[in-house]
mmCIF file of C-alpha atoms and ligand atoms in Angstrom:
data_model
loop_
_atom_site.group_PDB
_atom_site.id
_atom_site.type_symbol
_atom_site.label_atom_id
_atom_site.label_comp_id
_atom_site.label_asym_id
_atom_site.label_seq_id
_atom_site.Cartn_x
_atom_site.Cartn_y
_atom_site.Cartn_z
ATOM 1 C CA MET A 1 -25.735 7.673 22.666
ATOM 2 C CA HIS A 2 -22.135 6.502 22.280
ATOM 3 C CA GLY A 3 -19.682 6.577 25.176
ATOM 4 C CA ASP A 4 -16.106 7.883 24.998
ATOM 5 C CA VAL A 5 -13.556 5.749 23.183
ATOM 6 C CA ASP A 6 -10.293 4.673 24.850
ATOM 7 C CA THR A 7 -7.523 3.017 22.871
ATOM 8 C CA ARG A 8 -4.531 1.134 24.253
ATOM 9 C CA ARG A 9 -2.079 -1.667 23.621
ATOM 10 C CA ALA A 10 -3.520 -5.192 23.983
ATOM 11 C CA ILE A 11 -2.153 -7.127 26.974
ATOM 12 C CA ASN A 12 -2.459 -10.627 28.453
ATOM 13 C CA ASP A 13 -5.487 -9.600 30.540
ATOM 14 C CA ASP A 14 -7.393 -8.931 27.288
ATOM 15 C CA ILE A 15 -7.048 -12.488 25.969
ATOM 16 C CA GLU A 16 -10.397 -13.660 27.371
ATOM 17 C CA ASP A 17 -12.463 -10.772 25.949
ATOM 18 C CA LEU A 18 -10.653 -10.871 22.609
ATOM 19 C CA THR A 19 -11.179 -14.614 22.347
ATOM 20 C CA LYS A 20 -14.945 -14.091 22.706
ATOM 21 C CA VAL A 21 -14.876 -11.551 19.851
ATOM 22 C CA TYR A 22 -12.839 -13.816 17.559
ATOM 23 C CA ALA A 23 -14.886 -16.914 18.441
ATOM 24 C CA LYS A 24 -17.835 -15.301 16.597
ATOM 25 C CA SER A 25 -15.985 -15.494 13.272
ATOM 26 C CA TYR A 26 -13.819 -18.568 14.000
ATOM 27 C CA GLY A 27 -16.752 -20.598 15.334
ATOM 28 C CA SER A 28 -14.364 -22.172 17.845
ATOM 29 C CA ILE A 29 -13.220 -20.803 21.200
ATOM 30 C CA GLU A 30 -10.101 -22.958 21.040
ATOM 31 C CA GLN A 31 -8.972 -21.678 17.610
ATOM 32 C CA ALA A 32 -9.875 -18.098 18.502
ATOM 33 C CA GLY A 33 -7.915 -18.316 21.773
ATOM 34 C CA LYS A 34 -4.856 -19.663 19.951
ATOM 35 C CA HIS A 35 -4.931 -16.820 17.409
ATOM 36 C CA VAL A 36 -5.392 -14.112 20.044
ATOM 37 C CA ARG A 37 -2.733 -15.517 22.390
ATOM 38 C CA ASP A 38 -0.225 -15.746 19.534
ATOM 39 C CA PHE A 39 -0.623 -12.046 18.700
ATOM 40 C CA ILE A 40 -0.524 -10.799 22.267
ATOM 41 C CA GLU A 41 2.443 -12.936 23.263
ATOM 42 C CA ASN A 42 4.507 -12.750 20.054
ATOM 43 C CA HIS A 43 3.346 -9.796 17.964
ATOM 44 C CA GLY A 44 1.383 -6.574 18.566
ATOM 45 C CA GLY A 45 -2.148 -5.351 19.020
ATOM 46 C CA ARG A 46 -4.203 -2.281 19.923
ATOM 47 C CA LEU A 47 -7.706 -2.184 21.321
ATOM 48 C CA ALA A 48 -10.581 0.284 21.421
ATOM 49 C CA VAL A 49 -12.840 0.211 24.479
ATOM 50 C CA VAL A 50 -16.142 2.019 25.127
ATOM 51 C CA ASP A 51 -17.639 1.903 28.652
ATOM 52 C CA GLY A 52 -15.423 -1.107 29.466
ATOM 53 C CA ARG A 53 -16.626 -2.953 26.348
ATOM 54 C CA LEU A 54 -14.156 -4.108 23.701
ATOM 55 C CA VAL A 55 -15.290 -2.527 20.414
ATOM 56 C CA GLY A 56 -12.237 -2.591 18.172
ATOM 57 C CA VAL A 57 -8.996 -4.449 17.586
ATOM 58 C CA LEU A 58 -5.967 -4.224 15.321
ATOM 59 C CA PHE A 59 -3.324 -6.965 15.234
ATOM 60 C CA TRP A 60 0.018 -6.490 13.492
ATOM 61 C CA MET A 61 3.225 -8.461 13.107
ATOM 62 C CA GLN A 62 6.850 -7.924 12.147
ATOM 63 C CA ARG A 63 7.725 -9.752 8.923
ATOM 64 C CA GLU A 64 11.148 -11.389 8.548
ATOM 65 C CA THR A 65 13.852 -9.877 10.794
ATOM 66 C CA ALA A 66 13.711 -6.282 12.031
ATOM 67 C CA SER A 67 16.388 -5.264 9.493
ATOM 68 C CA HIS A 68 13.882 -5.931 6.688
ATOM 69 C CA GLY A 69 11.690 -3.129 8.070
ATOM 70 C CA GLN A 70 8.455 -4.831 7.013
ATOM 71 C CA ALA A 71 5.298 -5.119 9.098
ATOM 72 C CA GLU A 72 1.870 -6.519 8.299
ATOM 73 C CA ILE A 73 -1.542 -5.426 9.559
ATOM 74 C CA VAL A 74 -3.205 -8.791 9.999
ATOM 75 C CA ASP A 75 -6.635 -7.939 11.461
ATOM 76 C CA LEU A 76 -8.675 -4.782 11.876
ATOM 77 C CA TRP A 77 -12.209 -4.913 13.218
ATOM 78 C CA VAL A 78 -14.646 -2.410 14.771
ATOM 79 C CA GLU A 79 -17.974 -3.475 16.277
ATOM 80 C CA GLU A 80 -20.801 -2.663 13.876
ATOM 81 C CA SER A 81 -22.663 -0.258 16.191
ATOM 82 C CA GLU A 82 -19.452 1.773 16.737
ATOM 83 C CA ARG A 83 -18.390 2.168 13.105
ATOM 84 C CA ARG A 84 -17.899 5.562 11.403
ATOM 85 C CA ARG A 85 -16.754 7.187 14.668
ATOM 86 C CA GLY A 86 -13.086 7.252 13.641
ATOM 87 C CA ILE A 87 -12.149 4.203 15.726
ATOM 88 C CA GLY A 88 -10.634 2.236 12.813
ATOM 89 C CA GLN A 89 -8.619 5.259 11.742
ATOM 90 C CA THR A 90 -7.382 5.898 15.289
ATOM 91 C CA LEU A 91 -6.323 2.266 15.747
ATOM 92 C CA LEU A 92 -4.471 2.375 12.430
ATOM 93 C CA LYS A 93 -2.737 5.716 13.128
ATOM 94 C CA GLU A 94 -1.674 4.677 16.634
ATOM 95 C CA SER A 95 -0.487 1.283 15.412
ATOM 96 C CA ILE A 96 1.688 2.876 12.730
ATOM 97 C CA ARG A 97 3.376 4.934 15.472
ATOM 98 C CA GLU A 98 3.699 1.846 17.687
ATOM 99 C CA ILE A 99 5.229 -0.145 14.815
ATOM 100 C CA GLU A 100 7.673 2.667 13.987
ATOM 101 C CA ASP A 101 8.750 2.686 17.662
ATOM 102 C CA HIS A 102 9.071 -1.107 17.600
ATOM 103 C CA TYR A 103 11.637 -0.849 14.783
ATOM 104 C CA LEU A 104 13.439 2.177 16.238
ATOM 105 C CA SER A 105 13.864 0.362 19.573
ATOM 106 C CA GLN A 106 15.857 -2.273 17.641
ATOM 107 C CA GLY A 107 17.969 0.316 15.833
ATOM 108 C CA GLN A 108 16.000 -0.259 12.612
ATOM 109 C CA THR A 109 13.466 1.678 10.539
ATOM 110 C CA LEU A 110 9.992 0.702 9.409
ATOM 111 C CA LYS A 111 10.240 0.744 5.614
ATOM 112 C CA VAL A 112 6.927 -0.679 4.490
ATOM 113 C CA MET A 113 3.647 -1.868 5.940
ATOM 114 C CA LEU A 114 1.415 -4.220 4.048
ATOM 115 C CA LEU A 115 -2.052 -5.648 4.387
ATOM 116 C CA PHE A 116 -4.494 -7.722 2.415
ATOM 117 C CA THR A 117 -8.153 -6.966 1.891
ATOM 118 C CA THR A 118 -10.743 -7.733 -0.766
ATOM 119 C CA GLU A 119 -12.008 -5.716 -3.697
ATOM 120 C CA GLY A 120 -15.572 -5.673 -2.357
ATOM 121 C CA ASN A 121 -14.636 -4.401 1.120
ATOM 122 C CA SER A 122 -15.337 -0.717 0.422
ATOM 123 C CA PRO A 123 -15.279 0.528 4.056
ATOM 124 C CA ALA A 124 -11.830 -0.987 4.638
ATOM 125 C CA ARG A 125 -10.488 0.201 1.273
ATOM 126 C CA MET A 126 -11.761 3.768 1.841
ATOM 127 C CA LEU A 127 -10.098 3.817 5.241
ATOM 128 C CA TYR A 128 -6.748 2.481 3.974
ATOM 129 C CA GLU A 129 -6.706 4.847 1.006
ATOM 130 C CA LYS A 130 -7.571 7.809 3.259
ATOM 131 C CA MET A 131 -4.563 6.838 5.399
ATOM 132 C CA GLY A 132 -2.228 6.779 2.369
ATOM 133 C CA PHE A 133 -2.086 3.047 1.682
ATOM 134 C CA GLN A 134 -1.718 2.267 -2.032
ATOM 135 C CA VAL A 135 -2.784 -0.748 -4.069
ATOM 136 C CA ALA A 136 0.392 -2.746 -4.755
ATOM 137 C CA ALA A 137 -1.213 -5.771 -6.423
ATOM 138 C CA ASN A 138 -4.582 -7.068 -7.530
ATOM 139 C CA LEU A 139 -4.286 -10.738 -6.732
ATOM 140 C CA GLY A 140 -7.504 -12.308 -7.974
ATOM 141 C CA ASP A 141 -9.768 -14.586 -5.939
ATOM 142 C CA LEU A 142 -7.051 -16.438 -4.002
ATOM 143 C CA THR A 143 -9.397 -18.134 -1.552
ATOM 144 C CA GLY A 144 -12.183 -19.062 -3.959
ATOM 145 C CA LEU A 145 -14.690 -17.229 -1.750
ATOM 146 C CA GLY A 146 -15.948 -15.020 -4.585
ATOM 147 C CA ASP A 147 -14.079 -11.763 -3.872
ATOM 148 C CA LYS A 148 -10.735 -10.627 -5.283
ATOM 149 C CA ASP A 149 -7.815 -10.149 -2.918
ATOM 150 C CA ILE A 150 -5.852 -6.900 -2.958
ATOM 151 C CA LEU A 151 -2.450 -6.141 -1.455
ATOM 152 C CA TYR A 152 -2.036 -2.618 -0.058
ATOM 153 C CA THR A 153 1.272 -1.091 1.026
ATOM 154 C CA TYR A 154 2.186 1.997 3.003
ATOM 155 C CA SER A 155 5.580 3.605 3.299
ATOM 156 C CA PRO A 156 6.267 6.090 6.122
ATOM 157 C CA ALA A 157 9.046 7.643 3.966
ATOM 158 C CA GLN A 158 6.496 8.323 1.236
ATOM 159 C CA ARG A 159 4.222 9.926 3.835
ATOM 160 C CA SER A 160 7.061 12.278 4.869
ATOM 161 C CA GLU A 161 7.667 13.196 1.222
ATOM 162 C CA ASN A 162 3.956 13.972 0.783
ATOM 163 C CA GLU A 163 3.959 16.101 3.941
ATOM 164 C CA LYS A 164 6.884 18.165 2.556
ATOM 165 C CA SER A 165 5.212 18.876 -0.798
HETATM 166 C C1 LIG B 201 -13.158 -1.315 8.047
HETATM 167 C C2 LIG B 201 -13.538 -0.910 9.463
HETATM 168 C C3 LIG B 201 -12.481 -1.420 10.438
HETATM 169 C C4 LIG B 201 -13.592 0.634 9.526
HETATM 170 O O1 LIG B 201 -13.752 1.017 10.878
HETATM 171 P P1 LIG B 201 -14.470 2.388 11.291
HETATM 172 O O2 LIG B 201 -14.161 2.623 12.720
HETATM 173 O O3 LIG B 201 -15.903 2.342 10.926
HETATM 174 O O4 LIG B 201 -13.725 3.444 10.355
HETATM 175 P P2 LIG B 201 -13.551 5.003 10.659
HETATM 176 O O5 LIG B 201 -14.785 5.534 11.300
HETATM 177 O O6 LIG B 201 -12.266 5.238 11.364
HETATM 178 O O7 LIG B 201 -13.459 5.566 9.173
HETATM 179 C C5 LIG B 201 -12.376 6.391 8.753
HETATM 180 C C6 LIG B 201 -12.576 6.734 7.290
HETATM 181 O O8 LIG B 201 -12.613 5.538 6.497
HETATM 182 C C7 LIG B 201 -13.601 5.681 5.454
HETATM 183 N N1 LIG B 201 -14.722 4.757 5.720
HETATM 184 C C8 LIG B 201 -14.862 3.906 6.759
HETATM 185 N N2 LIG B 201 -16.006 3.211 6.657
HETATM 186 C C9 LIG B 201 -16.611 3.646 5.520
HETATM 187 C C10 LIG B 201 -17.822 3.291 4.875
HETATM 188 N N3 LIG B 201 -18.666 2.376 5.388
HETATM 189 N N4 LIG B 201 -18.137 3.915 3.708
HETATM 190 C C11 LIG B 201 -17.310 4.856 3.188
HETATM 191 N N5 LIG B 201 -16.130 5.240 3.771
HETATM 192 C C12 LIG B 201 -15.789 4.627 4.918
HETATM 193 C C13 LIG B 201 -14.073 7.133 5.543
HETATM 194 O O9 LIG B 201 -13.184 7.904 4.755
HETATM 195 C C14 LIG B 201 -13.889 7.422 7.017
HETATM 196 O O10 LIG B 201 -13.735 8.795 7.292
HETATM 197 P P3 LIG B 201 -15.053 9.710 7.506
HETATM 198 O O11 LIG B 201 -15.970 8.972 8.457
HETATM 199 O O12 LIG B 201 -14.490 10.984 8.071
HETATM 200 O O13 LIG B 201 -15.667 9.860 6.151
HETATM 201 C C15 LIG B 201 -14.949 -1.457 9.856
HETATM 202 O O14 LIG B 201 -15.883 -1.135 8.821
HETATM 203 C C16 LIG B 201 -14.999 -2.964 10.093
HETATM 204 O O15 LIG B 201 -14.712 -3.445 11.194
HETATM 205 N N6 LIG B 201 -15.364 -3.748 9.061
HETATM 206 C C17 LIG B 201 -15.491 -5.211 9.200
HETATM 207 C C18 LIG B 201 -14.134 -5.882 9.358
HETATM 208 C C19 LIG B 201 -13.231 -5.594 8.165
HETATM 209 O O16 LIG B 201 -13.653 -5.691 7.025
HETATM 210 N N7 LIG B 201 -11.975 -5.261 8.478
HETATM 211 C C20 LIG B 201 -10.962 -4.994 7.468
HETATM 212 C C21 LIG B 201 -10.324 -6.271 7.083
HETATM 213 S S1 LIG B 201 -9.076 -6.022 5.819
#
């Protein structure tokens, strides 16, 4: 049985737990800690927690200056046993609101969000497309790891237009 899901903004006290999660893919506690600290101290992040256990994370960052109105979703991850419960979608929805507020608080407007994923990552692509993200560019295998990179974009103004029609 799955416990209830809580989501909230990532704070300094989460650095240790997040570092443990990232160390699994980075293979280095030091590198993982650097990445996590950078996002919490300089950018933005939301977490999902079940029974006190960290089960999901989304990191985002402002691109250029606030007047450009561009933000990037840099990481989105949900623990395997907790997938398909709506956690990824909740983190994404709440982060979009958080990012819009981030721009408004500086007298600016979020114009476009972007993110990169790969052609073979069907779960992520289904989620992004469900949320209204659109393929902006097929980039080819940029990293040489055998999967093609894709750039997705999302415009809140476009979402409002869709909601009107
Ligand atoms: C991508 C990921 C974050 C999705 O998280 P999640 O919590 O399982 O997603 P949700 O439950 O919120 O799914 C929302 C919708 O996305 C789509 N979706 C998500 N996973 C899917 C899958 N495996 N197959 C088909 N559709 C899927 C569905 O439309 C789903 O809605 P539904 O369950 O009502 O049909 C998760 O699979 C993950 O952590 N993957 C590994 C890390 C990764 O690849 N991150 C993305 C990097 S770009």
